[in-house]
XYZ file of C-alpha atoms in Angstrom:
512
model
C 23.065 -49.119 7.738
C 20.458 -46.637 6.853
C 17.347 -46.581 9.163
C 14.204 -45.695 6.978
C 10.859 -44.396 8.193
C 9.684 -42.651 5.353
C 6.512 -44.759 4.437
C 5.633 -44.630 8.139
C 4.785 -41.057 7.854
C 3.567 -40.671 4.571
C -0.042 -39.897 5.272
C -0.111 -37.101 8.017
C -2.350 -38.741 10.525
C -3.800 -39.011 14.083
C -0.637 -41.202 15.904
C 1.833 -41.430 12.567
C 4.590 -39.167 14.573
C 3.760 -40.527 17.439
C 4.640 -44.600 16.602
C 8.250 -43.485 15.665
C 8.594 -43.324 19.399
C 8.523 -46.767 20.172
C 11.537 -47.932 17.121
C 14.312 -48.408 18.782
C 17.187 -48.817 16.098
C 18.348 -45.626 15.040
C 16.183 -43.717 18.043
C 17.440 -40.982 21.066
C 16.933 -43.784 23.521
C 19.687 -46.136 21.825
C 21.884 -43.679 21.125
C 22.046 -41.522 24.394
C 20.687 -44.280 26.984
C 24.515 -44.934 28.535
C 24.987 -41.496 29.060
C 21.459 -41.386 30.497
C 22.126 -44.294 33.139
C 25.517 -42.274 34.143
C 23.330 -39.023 34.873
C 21.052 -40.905 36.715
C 23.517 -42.886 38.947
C 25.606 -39.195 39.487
C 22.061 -37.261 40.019
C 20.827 -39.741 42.930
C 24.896 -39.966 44.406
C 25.203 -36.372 44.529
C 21.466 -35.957 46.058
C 21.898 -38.517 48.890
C 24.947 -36.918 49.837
C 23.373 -34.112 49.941
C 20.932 -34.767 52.244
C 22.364 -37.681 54.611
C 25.711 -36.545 54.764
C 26.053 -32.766 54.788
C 25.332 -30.473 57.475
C 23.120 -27.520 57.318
C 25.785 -25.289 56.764
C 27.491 -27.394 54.346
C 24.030 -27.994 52.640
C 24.018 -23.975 52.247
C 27.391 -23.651 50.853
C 26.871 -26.050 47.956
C 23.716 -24.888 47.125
C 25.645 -21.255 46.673
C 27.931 -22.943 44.832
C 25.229 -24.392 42.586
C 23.737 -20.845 42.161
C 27.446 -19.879 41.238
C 28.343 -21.960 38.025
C 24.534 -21.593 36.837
C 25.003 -18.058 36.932
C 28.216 -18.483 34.647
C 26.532 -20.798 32.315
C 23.730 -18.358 31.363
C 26.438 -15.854 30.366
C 27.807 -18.109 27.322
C 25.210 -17.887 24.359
C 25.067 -21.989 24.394
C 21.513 -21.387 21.994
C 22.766 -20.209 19.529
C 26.140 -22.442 19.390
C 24.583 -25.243 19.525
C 22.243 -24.230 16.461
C 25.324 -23.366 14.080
C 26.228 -26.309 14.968
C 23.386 -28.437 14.162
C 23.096 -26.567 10.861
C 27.099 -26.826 10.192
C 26.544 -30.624 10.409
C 23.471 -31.266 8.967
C 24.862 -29.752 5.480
C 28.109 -31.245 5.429
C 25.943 -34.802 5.794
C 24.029 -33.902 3.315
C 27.179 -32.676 1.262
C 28.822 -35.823 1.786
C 26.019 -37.739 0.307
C 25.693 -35.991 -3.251
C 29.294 -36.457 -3.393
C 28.750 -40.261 -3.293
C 30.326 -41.571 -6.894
C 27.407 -42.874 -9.149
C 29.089 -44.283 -12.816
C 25.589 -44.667 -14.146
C 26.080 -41.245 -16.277
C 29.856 -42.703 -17.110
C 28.592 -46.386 -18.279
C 25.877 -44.764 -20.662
C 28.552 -43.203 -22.333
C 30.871 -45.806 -22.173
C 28.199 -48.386 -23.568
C 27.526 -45.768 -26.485
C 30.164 -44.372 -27.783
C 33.028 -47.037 -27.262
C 31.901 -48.878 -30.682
C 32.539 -53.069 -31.268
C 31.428 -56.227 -30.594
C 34.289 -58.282 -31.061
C 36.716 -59.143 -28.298
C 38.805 -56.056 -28.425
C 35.540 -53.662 -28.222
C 34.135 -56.017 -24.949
C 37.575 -55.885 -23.575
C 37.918 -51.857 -23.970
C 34.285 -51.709 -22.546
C 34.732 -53.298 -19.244
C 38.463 -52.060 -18.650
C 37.475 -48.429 -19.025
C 34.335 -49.148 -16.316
C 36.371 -51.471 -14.039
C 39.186 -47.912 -13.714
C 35.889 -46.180 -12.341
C 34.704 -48.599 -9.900
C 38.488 -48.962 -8.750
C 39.203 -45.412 -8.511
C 35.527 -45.560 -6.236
C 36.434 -47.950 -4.136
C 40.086 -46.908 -3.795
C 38.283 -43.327 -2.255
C 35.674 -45.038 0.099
C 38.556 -47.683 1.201
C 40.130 -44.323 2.972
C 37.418 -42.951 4.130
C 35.192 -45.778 5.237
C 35.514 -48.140 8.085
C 33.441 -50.584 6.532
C 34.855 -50.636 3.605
C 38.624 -50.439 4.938
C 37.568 -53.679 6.893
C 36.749 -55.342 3.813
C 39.969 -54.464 2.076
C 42.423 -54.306 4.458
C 45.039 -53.968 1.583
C 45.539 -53.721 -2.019
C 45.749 -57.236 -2.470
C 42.135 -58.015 -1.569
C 40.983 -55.802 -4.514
C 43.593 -58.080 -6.536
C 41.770 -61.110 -4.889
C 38.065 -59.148 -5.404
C 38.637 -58.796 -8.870
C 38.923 -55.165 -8.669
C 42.446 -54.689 -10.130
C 45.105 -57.423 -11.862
C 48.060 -58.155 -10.864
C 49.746 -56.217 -13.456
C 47.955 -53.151 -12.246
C 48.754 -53.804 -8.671
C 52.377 -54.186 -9.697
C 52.192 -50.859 -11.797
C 50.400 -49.169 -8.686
C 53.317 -50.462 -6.492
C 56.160 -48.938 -9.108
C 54.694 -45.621 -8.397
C 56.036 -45.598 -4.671
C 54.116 -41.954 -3.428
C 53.847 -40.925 -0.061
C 50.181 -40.120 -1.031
C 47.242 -41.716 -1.591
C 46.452 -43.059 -4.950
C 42.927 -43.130 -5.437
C 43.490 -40.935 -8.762
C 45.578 -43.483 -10.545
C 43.037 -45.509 -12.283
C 41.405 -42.289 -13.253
C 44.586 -41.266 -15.193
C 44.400 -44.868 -16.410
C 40.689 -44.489 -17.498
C 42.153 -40.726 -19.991
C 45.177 -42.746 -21.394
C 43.019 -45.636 -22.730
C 39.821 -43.355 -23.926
C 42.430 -41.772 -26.367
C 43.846 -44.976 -27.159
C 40.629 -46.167 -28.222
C 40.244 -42.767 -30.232
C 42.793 -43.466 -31.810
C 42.265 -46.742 -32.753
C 38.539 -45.858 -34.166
C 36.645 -47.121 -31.199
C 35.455 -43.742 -30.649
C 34.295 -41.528 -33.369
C 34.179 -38.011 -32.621
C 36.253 -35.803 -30.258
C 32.598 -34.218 -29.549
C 31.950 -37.660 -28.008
C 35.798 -38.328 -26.462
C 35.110 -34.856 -24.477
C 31.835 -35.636 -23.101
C 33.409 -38.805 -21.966
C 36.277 -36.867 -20.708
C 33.887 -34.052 -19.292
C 32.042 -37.103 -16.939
C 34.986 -38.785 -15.742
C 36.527 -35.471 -14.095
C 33.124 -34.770 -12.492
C 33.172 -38.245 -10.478
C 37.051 -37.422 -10.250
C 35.693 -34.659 -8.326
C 33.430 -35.841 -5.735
C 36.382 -38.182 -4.902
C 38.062 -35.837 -4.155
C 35.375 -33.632 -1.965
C 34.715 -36.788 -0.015
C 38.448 -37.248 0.635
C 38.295 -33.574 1.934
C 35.819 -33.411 4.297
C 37.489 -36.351 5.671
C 40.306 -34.476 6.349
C 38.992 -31.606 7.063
C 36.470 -31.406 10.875
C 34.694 -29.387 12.277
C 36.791 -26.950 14.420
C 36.964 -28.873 17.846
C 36.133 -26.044 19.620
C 32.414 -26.354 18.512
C 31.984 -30.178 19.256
C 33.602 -29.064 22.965
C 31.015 -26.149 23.693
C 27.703 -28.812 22.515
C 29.220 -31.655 24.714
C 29.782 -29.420 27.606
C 26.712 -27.294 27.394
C 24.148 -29.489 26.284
C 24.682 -33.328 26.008
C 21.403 -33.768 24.667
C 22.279 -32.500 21.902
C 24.716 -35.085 21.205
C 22.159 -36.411 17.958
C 24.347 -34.584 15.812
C 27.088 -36.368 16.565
C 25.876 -39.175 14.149
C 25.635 -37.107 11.197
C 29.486 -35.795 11.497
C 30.968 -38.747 9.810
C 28.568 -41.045 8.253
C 30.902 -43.609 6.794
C 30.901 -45.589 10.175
C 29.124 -48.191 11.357
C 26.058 -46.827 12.789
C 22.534 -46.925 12.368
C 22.229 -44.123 9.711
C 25.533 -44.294 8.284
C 25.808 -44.671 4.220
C 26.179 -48.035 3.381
C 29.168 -48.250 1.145
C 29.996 -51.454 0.506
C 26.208 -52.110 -0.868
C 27.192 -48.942 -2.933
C 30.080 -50.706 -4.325
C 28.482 -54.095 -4.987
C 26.066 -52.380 -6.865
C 27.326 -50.106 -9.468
C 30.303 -52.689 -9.896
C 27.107 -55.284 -10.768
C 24.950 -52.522 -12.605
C 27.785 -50.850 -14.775
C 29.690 -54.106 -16.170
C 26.507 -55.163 -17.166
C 25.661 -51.972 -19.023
C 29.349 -51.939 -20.810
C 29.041 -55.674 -21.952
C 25.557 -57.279 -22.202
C 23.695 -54.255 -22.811
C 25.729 -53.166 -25.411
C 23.815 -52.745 -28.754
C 21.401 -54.927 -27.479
C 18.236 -53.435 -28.146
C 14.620 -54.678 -27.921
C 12.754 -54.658 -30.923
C 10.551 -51.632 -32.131
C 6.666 -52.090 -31.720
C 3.883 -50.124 -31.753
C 2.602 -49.034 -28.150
C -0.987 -49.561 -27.263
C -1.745 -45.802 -27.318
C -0.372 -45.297 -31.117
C -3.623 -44.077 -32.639
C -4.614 -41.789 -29.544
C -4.128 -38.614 -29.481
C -4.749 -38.025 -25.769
C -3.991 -41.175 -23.744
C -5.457 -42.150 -20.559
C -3.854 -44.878 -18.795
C -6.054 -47.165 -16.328
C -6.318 -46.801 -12.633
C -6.638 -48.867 -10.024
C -9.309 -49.262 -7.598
C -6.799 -48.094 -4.642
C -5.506 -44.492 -6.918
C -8.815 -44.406 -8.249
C -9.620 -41.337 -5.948
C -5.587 -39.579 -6.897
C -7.379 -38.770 -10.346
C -7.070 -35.408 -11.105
C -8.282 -33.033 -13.732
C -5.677 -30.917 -15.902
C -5.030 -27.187 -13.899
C -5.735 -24.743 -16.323
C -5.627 -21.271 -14.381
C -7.150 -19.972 -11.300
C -8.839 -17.552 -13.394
C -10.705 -20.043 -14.946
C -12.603 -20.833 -11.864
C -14.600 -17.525 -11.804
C -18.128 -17.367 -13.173
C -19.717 -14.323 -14.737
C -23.290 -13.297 -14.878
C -25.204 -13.500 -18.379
C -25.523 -10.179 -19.029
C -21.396 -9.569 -18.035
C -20.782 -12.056 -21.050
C -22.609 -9.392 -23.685
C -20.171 -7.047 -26.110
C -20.663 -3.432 -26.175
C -20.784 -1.492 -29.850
C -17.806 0.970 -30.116
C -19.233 4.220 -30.251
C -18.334 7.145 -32.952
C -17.511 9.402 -29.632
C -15.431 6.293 -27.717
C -13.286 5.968 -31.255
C -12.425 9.432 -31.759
C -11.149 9.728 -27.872
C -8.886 6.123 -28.456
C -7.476 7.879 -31.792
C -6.502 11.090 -29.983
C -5.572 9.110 -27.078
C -7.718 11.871 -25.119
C -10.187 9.454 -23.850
C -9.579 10.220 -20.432
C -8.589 13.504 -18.173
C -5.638 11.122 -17.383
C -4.904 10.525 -21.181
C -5.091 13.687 -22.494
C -2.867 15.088 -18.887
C -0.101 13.159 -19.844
C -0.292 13.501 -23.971
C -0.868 9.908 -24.181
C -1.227 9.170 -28.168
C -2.210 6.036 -30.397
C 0.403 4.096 -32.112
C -1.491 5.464 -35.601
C -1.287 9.106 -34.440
C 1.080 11.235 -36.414
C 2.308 14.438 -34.705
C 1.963 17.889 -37.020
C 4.192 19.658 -38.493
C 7.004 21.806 -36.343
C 6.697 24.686 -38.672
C 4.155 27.089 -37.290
C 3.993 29.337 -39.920
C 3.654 25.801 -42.638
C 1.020 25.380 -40.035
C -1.181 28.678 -40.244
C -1.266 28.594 -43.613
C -2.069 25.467 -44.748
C -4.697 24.711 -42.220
C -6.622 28.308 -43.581
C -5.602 28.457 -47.296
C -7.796 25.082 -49.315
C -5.520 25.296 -51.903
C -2.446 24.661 -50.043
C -3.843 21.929 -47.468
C -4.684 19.304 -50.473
C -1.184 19.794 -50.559
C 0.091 19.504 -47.380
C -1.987 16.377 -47.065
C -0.626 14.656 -49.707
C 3.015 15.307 -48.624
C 1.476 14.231 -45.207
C 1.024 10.807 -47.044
C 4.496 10.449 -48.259
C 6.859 12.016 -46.082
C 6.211 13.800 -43.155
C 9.769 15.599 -42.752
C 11.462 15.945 -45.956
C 8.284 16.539 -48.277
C 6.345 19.119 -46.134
C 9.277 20.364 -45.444
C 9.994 21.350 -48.920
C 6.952 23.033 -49.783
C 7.160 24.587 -47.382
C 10.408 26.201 -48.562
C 8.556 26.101 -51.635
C 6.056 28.553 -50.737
C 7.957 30.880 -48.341
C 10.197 32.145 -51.485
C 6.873 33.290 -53.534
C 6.151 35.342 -49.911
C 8.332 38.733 -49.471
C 8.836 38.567 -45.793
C 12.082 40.426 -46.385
C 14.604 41.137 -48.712
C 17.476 38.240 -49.420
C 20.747 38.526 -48.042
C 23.292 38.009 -50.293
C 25.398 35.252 -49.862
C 28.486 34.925 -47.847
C 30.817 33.158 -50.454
C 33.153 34.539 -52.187
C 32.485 37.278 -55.094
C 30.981 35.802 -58.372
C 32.189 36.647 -62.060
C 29.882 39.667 -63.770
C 27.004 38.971 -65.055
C 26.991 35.314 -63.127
C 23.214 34.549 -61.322
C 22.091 32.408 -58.931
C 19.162 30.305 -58.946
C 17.457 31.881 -55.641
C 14.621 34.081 -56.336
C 14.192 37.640 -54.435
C 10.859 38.909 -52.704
C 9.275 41.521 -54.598
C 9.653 44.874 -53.504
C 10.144 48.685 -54.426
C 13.186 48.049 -52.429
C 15.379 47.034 -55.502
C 15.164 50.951 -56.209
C 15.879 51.547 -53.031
C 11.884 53.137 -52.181
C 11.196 50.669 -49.227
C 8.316 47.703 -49.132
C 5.530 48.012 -51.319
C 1.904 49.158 -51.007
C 0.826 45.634 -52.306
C 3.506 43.720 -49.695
C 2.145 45.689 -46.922
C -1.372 44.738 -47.019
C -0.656 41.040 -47.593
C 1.362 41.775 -44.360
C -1.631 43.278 -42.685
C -4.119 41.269 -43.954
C -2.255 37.807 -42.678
C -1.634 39.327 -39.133
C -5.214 40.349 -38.892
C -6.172 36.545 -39.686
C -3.942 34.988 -37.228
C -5.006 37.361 -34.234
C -8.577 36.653 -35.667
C -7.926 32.801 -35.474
C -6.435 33.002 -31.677
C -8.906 35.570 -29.887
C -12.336 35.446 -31.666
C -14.846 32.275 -31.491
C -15.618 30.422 -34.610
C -19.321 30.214 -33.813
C -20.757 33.745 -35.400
C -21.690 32.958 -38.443
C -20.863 37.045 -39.548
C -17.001 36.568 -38.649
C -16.939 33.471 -40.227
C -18.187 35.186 -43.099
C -15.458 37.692 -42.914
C -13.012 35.194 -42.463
C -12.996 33.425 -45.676
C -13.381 36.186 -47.650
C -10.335 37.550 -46.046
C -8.456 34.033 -46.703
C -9.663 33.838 -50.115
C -8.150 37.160 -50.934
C -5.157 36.638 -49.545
C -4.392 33.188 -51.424
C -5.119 34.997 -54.415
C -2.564 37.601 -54.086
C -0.188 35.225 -52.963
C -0.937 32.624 -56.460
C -0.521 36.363 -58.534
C 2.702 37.060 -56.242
C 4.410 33.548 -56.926
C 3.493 33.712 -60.606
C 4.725 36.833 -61.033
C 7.897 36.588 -59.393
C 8.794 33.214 -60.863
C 12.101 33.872 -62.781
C 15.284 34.346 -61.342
C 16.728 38.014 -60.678
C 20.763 38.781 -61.131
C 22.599 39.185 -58.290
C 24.012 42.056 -56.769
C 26.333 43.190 -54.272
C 25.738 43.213 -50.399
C 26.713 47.076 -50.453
C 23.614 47.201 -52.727
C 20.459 45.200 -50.741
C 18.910 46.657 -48.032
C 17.323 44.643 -45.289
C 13.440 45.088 -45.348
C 11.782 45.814 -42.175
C 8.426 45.027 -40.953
C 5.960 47.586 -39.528
């Protein structure tokens, strides 16, 4: 049986460890105490010899001897053996005991979705949770010697009330060479679609789950069956006995369906879910307790009562370890945003760091691509109210446009004509050219030139000479307002569309 000490050490205190030393069932001194006495009666046999019988020369050449096979010993790497092997058993016990087969998942389901209260529905119940404790004990009958000594054969689980006769006599038919413990699980399939298919179970949602649960505990049968039949290489259990018999404490965790001290107590495992799971299948079965309000229905946050003795467990709600630090007065006062502050978090250039890495707002919009759409619109009034409203709309396709828009009013250069193939006399296209004495073949204009010169004087103006004179600023806008008025008188003049010639004809316009 199972040796607990739990509650003996549940409060870490002065002497807790310590009174485990003094149990004796399930303790060192029980378990290793007749290979103790046999150590001590060899130690003391050896040692008298040793000094009453042998000579000094004989005394000198078993103490060399000694010396000899200690030297040897140190050589193997007995350490670190002998902690694989701890840790080798110690999970396989552990293993062996979550593969233990529980039904209480299976008789839930069972007791829910297996639908009837008459005689047939009660029968169905308890013959679909009697397969699972058979198939249980059927597993832990092979494994178990405390089990196997309390049914010797199959006809004690006839006389238990395990299995009927005609199920022993079906059993028997089979005539396998191997063992059977799976039977009543394919038992336990056939009659869960029978009862399907009779209407005792609704949905094949609910015929899977019950499906799905029964091959899990089909499952840990069979685990337990295999590390049964599978050790632990004997090789390992030879090297801890020889090098270290102290260490012979795991030997009671290698198999622990025996009859020792901390061995699993099966056959209370069987008497129980046998007891537990017929009872949940039959008398629990749609029998429900009535519905009542609880004492806490009009609470919001309930508090239940404590006891004098867990009066001290009480313990507020954790909220954070933040919430633990305190702040000065003056900490807990909120700064104005400042017009200087705002304009840095809208440029994202708040920082050295910020403006370094071109960090931007999510509201920031970049500018247009188009340096020369740039230039101009950022110096000419007229054409900024209207790159600001395109701005507003659309910040590709509309400024892109005018743009366009206002590049065909300037003559930059003289249009190429087109490379498609040649038109019909007298056909025009809707593209406009750039005025110019060129269409007689003269060259560019006077008038073309100085809007040339003019605009080239403005932009070295705007990238070498400071904005803070007030004479060149003076300068400046006179300059800019005379050159959007030859550009308005330019795009109004030119304004209707011009026929088109041949390539032979145009002549590329160059700049100075």
């Amino acid at each position: 049986m199972t040796i607990t000490y739990t509650n003996k050490v549940a409060n870490a205190r002065l002497g807790s460890f310590s009174s485990l030393l003094l149990c004796w069932r399930g303790s060192i001194y029980k378990l290793l105490y007749g290979e103790f006495l046999v150590f001590i009666f060899l130690y003391y046999s050896i040692r008298g010899l040793y000094r009453m019988v042998l000579s000094n020369d004989q005394q000198l050449l078993f103490e060399k001897l000694a010396l000899y096979c200690d030297s040897y010993i140190q050589l193997i790497p007995i350490s670190f053996v002998l902690g694989f092997y701890v840790t080798l058993v110690v999970s396989r016990w552990w293993s062996q005991y979550e593969n233990l087969p529980w039904p209480d998942r299976l008789m839930i389901q069972v007791s829910s979705f297996v639908e009837g209260k008459d005689e047939e529905g009660r029968l169905l119940r308890r013959t679909l949770i009697r397969y699972a404790i058979l198939g249980q004990v059927l597993i832990l009958r092979s494994i178990s010697t405390s089990v196997y000594k309390r049914f010797p054969t199959l006809h004690h689980l006839v006389l238990a009330g395990f299995m009927t006769h005609g199920e022993h006599k079906q059993l028997q038919k089979l005539g396998l060479p191997h063992n059977t413990f799976w039977v009543p699980w394919v038992w336990f399939a056939n009659l869960s679609m029978k009862a399907y298919l009779g209407g005792r179970i609704r949905d094949t949602v609910l015929l899977q789950s019950l499906m799905n649960e029964v091959c899990t505990l089909r499952t840990q049968c069979g685990q337990l069956y295999a590390y049964d039949w599978i050790s632990i290489p004997l090789v390992y259990t030879q090297v801890r006995t020889v090098g270290k018999p102290g260490v012979v404490v795991a030997e009671q965790l290698i198999n622990p369906f025996g009859e020792d001290d901390d061995d699993f107590e099966t056959n209370w495992i069987i008497d129980r879910n046998l007891q537990v799971s017929l009872l949940s299948v039959d008398g629990m079965h749609q029998n429900l307790p009535p519905m009542e309000r609880d004492m806490y229905w009009n609470e919001a946050a309930p508090q239940p009562p404590y006891t004098a003795a867990s009066a001290r467990s009480r313990r507020h709600s954790f909220m954070g370890s933040t919430f633990n630090i305190s702040l000065k007065k003056e900490d807990l006062e909120l700064w104005p945003n400042e017009g200087d502050d705002m304009d840095k978090r809208e440029t994202g250039c708040g920082n050295t760091t910020g403006c370094f890495l071109g960090l931007q707002p999510q509201n920031y919009h970049p500018p247009w691509k188009d340096l020369k759409t740039k230039l101009l619109c950022s110096k000419n009034p007229f054409l900024e109210d209207q790159c600001k409203d395109a701005n507003q709309k659309s910040q590709k396709d509309i400024c892109k446009l005018k743009g366009l828009d206002f590049f065909k009013g300037v003559p930059g250069f003289k249009r190429i004509g087109s490379h498609r193939g040649p038109q019909a006399p007298g056909s025009h296209t809707p593209e406009q050219s750039a005025p110019s004495s060129s269409d007689t073949g003269d060259g560019p204009s006077t008038e073309y030139q100085e809007i040339c010169h003019m605009k080239k004087k403005t932009v070295e103006f705007n990238l070498n000479i400071p904005e803070t004179e007030s004479s060149t600023e003076h300068l400046q806008q006179h300059r800019l307002d005379q050159l959007s008025t030859n550009i308005q008188a330019l795009m109004k003049e030119h304004a209707e569309p011009y026929p088109y010639r041949d390539e032979a004809d145009i002549k590329p316009v160059l700049y100075e």
